[in-house]
Backbone as a chain_set.jsonl record, in Angstrom:
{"seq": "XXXXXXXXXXXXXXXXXXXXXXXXXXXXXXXXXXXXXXXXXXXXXXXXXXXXXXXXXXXXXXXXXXXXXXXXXXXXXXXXXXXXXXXXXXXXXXX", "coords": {"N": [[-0.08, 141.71, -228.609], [-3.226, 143.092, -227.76], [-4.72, 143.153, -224.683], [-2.564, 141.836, -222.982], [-1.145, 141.469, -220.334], [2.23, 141.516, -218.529], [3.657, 140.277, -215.994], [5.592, 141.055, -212.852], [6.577, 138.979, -211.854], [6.904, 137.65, -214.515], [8.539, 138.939, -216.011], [10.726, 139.458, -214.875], [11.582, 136.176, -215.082], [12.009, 136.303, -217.687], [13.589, 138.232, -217.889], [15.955, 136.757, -217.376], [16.029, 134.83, -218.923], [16.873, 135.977, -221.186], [19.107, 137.179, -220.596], [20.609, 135.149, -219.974], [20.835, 134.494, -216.969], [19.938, 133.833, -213.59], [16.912, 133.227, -212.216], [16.428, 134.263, -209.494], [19.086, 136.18, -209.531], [18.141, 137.882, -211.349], [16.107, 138.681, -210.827], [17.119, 140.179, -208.603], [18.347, 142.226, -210.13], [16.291, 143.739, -211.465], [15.387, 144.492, -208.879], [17.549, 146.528, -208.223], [17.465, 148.012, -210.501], [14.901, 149.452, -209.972], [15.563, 150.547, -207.994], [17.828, 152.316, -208.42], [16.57, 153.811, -210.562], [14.221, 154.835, -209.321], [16.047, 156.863, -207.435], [17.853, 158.742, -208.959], [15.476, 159.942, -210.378], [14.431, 161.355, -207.668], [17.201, 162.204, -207.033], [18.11, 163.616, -209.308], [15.818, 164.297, -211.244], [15.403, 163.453, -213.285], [15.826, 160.199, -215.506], [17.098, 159.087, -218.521], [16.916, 156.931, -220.824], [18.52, 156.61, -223.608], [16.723, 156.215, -226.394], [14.803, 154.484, -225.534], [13.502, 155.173, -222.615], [12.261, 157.718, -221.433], [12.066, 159.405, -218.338], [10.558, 161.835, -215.952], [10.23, 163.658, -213.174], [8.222, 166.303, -212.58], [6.87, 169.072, -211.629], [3.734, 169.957, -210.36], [1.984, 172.409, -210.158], [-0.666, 174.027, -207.599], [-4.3, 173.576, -207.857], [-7.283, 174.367, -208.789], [-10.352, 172.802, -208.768], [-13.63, 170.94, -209.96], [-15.73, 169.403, -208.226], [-17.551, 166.46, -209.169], [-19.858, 165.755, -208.214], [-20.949, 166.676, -206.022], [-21.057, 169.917, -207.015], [-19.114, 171.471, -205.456], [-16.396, 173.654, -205.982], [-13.167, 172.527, -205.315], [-9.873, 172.705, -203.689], [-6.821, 171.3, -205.412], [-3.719, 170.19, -204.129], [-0.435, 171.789, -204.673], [1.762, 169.346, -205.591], [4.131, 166.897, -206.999], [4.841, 165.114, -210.225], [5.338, 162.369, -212.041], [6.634, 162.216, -215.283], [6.17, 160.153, -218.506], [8.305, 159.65, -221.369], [8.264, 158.034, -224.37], [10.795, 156.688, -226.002], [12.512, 156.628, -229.265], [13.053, 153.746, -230.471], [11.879, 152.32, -228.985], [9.438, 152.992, -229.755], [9.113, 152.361, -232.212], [9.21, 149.948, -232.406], [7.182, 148.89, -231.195], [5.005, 149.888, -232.937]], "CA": [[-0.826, 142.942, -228.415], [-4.336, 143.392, -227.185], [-4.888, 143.37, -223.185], [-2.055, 141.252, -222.415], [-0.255, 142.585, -219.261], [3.122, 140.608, -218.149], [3.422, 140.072, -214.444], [6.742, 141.083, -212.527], [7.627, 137.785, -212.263], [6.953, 137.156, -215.493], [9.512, 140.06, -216.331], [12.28, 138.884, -214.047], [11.564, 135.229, -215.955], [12.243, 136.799, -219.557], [15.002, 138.607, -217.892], [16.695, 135.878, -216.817], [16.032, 133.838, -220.302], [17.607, 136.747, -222.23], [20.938, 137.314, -220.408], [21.455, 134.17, -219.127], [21.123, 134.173, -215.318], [19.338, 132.82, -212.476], [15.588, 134.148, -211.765], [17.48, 135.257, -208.641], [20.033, 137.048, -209.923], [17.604, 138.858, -212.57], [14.92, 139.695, -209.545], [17.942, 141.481, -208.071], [18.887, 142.902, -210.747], [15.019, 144.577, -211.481], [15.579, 145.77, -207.672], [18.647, 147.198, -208.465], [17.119, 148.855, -211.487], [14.083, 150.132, -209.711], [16.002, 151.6, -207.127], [18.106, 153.324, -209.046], [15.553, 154.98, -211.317], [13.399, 156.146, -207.661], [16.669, 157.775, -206.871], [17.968, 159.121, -209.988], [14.445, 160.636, -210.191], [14.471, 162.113, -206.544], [18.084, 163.392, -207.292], [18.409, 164.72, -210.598], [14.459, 164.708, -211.538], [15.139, 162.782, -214.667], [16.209, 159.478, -216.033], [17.001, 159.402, -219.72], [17.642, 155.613, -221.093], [18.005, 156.902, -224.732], [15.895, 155.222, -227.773], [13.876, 153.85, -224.726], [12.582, 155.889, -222.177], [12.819, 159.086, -220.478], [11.306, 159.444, -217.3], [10.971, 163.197, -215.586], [9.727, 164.494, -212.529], [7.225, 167.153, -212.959], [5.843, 170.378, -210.271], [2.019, 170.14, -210.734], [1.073, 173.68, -209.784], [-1.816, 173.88, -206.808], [-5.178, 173.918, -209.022], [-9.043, 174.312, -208.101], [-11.286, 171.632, -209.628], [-14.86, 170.706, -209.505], [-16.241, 167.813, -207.67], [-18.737, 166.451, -210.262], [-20.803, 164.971, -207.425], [-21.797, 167.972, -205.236], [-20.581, 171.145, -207.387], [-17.944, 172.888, -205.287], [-14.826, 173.906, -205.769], [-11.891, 172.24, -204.281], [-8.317, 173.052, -204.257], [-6.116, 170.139, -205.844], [-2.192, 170.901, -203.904], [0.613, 171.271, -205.437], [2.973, 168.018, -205.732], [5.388, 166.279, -207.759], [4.259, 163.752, -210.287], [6.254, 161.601, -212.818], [6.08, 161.458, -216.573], [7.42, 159.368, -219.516], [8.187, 159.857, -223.089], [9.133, 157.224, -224.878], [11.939, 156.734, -226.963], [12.268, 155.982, -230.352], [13.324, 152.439, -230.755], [10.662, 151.543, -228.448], [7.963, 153.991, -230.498], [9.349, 151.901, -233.241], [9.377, 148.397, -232.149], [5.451, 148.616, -231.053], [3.466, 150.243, -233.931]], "C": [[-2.066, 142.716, -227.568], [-4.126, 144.027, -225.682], [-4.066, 142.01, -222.746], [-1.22, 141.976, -221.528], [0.592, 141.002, -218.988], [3.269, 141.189, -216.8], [5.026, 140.769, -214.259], [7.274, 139.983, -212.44], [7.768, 137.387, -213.64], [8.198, 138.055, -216.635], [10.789, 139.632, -215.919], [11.831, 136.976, -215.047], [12.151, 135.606, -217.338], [13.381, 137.633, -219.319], [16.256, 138.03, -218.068], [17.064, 134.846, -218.081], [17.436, 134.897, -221.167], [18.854, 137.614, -221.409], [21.323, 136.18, -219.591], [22.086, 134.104, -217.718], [20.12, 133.65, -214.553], [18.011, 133.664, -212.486], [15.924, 134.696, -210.86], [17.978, 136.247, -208.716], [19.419, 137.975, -211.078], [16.005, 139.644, -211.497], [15.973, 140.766, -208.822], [18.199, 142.354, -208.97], [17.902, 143.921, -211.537], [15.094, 145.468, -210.278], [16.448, 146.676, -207.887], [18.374, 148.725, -209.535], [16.696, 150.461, -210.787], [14.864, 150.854, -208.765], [16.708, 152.569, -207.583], [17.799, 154.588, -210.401], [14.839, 155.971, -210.006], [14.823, 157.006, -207.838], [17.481, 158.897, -207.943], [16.41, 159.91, -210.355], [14.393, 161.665, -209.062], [15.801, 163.557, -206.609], [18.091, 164.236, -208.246], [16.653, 165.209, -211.603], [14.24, 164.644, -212.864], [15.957, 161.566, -214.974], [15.959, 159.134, -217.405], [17.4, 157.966, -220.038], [17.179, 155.86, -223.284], [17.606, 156.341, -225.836], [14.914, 154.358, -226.724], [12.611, 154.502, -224.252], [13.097, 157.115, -221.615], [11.458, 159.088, -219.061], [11.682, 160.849, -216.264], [10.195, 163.744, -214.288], [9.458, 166.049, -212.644], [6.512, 167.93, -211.868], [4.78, 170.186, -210.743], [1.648, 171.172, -209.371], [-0.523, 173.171, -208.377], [-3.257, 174.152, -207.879], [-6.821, 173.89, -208.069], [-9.638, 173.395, -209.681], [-12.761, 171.437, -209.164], [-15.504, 169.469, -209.062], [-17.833, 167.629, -208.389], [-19.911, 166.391, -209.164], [-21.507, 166.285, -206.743], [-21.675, 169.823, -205.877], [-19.975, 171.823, -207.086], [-16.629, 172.41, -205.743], [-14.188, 173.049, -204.923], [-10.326, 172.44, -204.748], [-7.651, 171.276, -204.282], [-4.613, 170.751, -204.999], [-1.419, 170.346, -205.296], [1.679, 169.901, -205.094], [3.473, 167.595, -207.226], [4.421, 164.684, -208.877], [5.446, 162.97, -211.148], [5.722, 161.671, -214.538], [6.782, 160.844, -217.886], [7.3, 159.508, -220.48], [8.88, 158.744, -223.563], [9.926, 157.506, -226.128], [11.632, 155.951, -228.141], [12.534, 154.797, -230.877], [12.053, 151.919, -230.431], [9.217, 151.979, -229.382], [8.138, 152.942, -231.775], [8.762, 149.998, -233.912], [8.001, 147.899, -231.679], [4.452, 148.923, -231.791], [3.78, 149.124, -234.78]], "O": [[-1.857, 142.06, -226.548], [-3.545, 145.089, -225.459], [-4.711, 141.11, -222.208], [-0.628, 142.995, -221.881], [0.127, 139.868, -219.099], [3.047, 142.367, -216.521], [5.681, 141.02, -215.271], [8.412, 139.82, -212.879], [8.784, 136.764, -213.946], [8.535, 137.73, -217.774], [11.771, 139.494, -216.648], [12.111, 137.289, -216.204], [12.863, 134.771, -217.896], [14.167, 137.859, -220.239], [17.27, 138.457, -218.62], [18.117, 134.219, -218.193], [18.548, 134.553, -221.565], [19.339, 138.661, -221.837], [22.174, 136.205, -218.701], [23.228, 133.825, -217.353], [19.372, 132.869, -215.142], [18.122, 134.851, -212.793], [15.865, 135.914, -211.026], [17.574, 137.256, -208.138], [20.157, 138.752, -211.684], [15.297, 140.649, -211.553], [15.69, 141.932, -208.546], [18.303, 143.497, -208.526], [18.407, 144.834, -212.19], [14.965, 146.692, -210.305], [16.05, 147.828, -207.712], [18.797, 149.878, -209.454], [17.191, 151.588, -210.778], [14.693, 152.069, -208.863], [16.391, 153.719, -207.28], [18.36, 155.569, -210.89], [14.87, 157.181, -209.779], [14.636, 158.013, -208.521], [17.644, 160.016, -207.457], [16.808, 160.975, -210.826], [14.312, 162.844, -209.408], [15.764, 164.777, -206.451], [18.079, 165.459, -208.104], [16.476, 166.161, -212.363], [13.435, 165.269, -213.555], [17.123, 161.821, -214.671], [14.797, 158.867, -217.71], [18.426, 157.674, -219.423], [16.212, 155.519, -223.965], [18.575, 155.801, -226.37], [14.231, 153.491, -227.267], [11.473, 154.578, -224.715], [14.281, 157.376, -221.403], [10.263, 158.795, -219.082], [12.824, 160.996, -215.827], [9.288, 164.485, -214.668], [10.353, 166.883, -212.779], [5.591, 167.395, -211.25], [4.848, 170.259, -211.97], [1.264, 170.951, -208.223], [-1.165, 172.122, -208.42], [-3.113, 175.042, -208.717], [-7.154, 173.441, -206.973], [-9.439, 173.387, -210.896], [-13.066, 171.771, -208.02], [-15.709, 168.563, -209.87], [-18.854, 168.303, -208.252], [-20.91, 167.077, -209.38], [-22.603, 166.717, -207.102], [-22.143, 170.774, -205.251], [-19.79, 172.848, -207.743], [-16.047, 171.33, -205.841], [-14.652, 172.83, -203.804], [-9.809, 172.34, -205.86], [-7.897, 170.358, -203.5], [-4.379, 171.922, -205.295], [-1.484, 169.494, -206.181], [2.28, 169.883, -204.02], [3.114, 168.037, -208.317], [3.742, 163.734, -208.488], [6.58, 163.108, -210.691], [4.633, 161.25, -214.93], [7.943, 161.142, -218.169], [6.137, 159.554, -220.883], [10.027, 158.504, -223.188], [9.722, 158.34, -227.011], [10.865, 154.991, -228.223], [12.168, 154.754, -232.052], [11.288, 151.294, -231.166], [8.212, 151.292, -229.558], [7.079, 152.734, -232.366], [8.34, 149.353, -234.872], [7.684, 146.711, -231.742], [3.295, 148.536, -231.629], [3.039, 148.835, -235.72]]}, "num_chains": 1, "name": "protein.A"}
């Protein structure tokens, strides 16, 4: 716990331990992932990996906000953002 963060390599390493393949063959197989979450996101504007994660592209409306610094107004646009809910194994497996 605390403020430990694991690296990407250190991800593809622990991949590679726990299915038995090459650091190679488990860095491809993170690319492989990641690419097919971006696009699975782009196309369908959700990836569901259930008891894990869900991951959803999201419209964020155009908005007006205040710039603390000088007091005006500014318009925020509208765009696309991403957001994740986790699943319950994982909700499970960290408290």
């Amino acid at each position: 716990g605390g403020n430990y963060k694991m690296t990407k390599t250190e991800l593809v390493e622990l991949m590679a331990e726990k299915a038995g393949i090459s650091k190679a063959e488990a860095g491809r197989a993170l690319a492989a992932f990641e690419e097919a979450v971006t696009e699975g996101l782009v196309k369908d504007g959700k990836v569901s990996l259930v008891g894990f994660l869900t991951l959803e592209k999201k419209e964020r409306a155009e908005r007006t906000a205040r710039n603390p610094q000088t007091g005006e107004n500014i318009t925020i646009p509208a765009r696309n953002a991403v957001t994740v809910k986790v699943g319950s194994k994982l909700k499970e497996a960290v408290k």
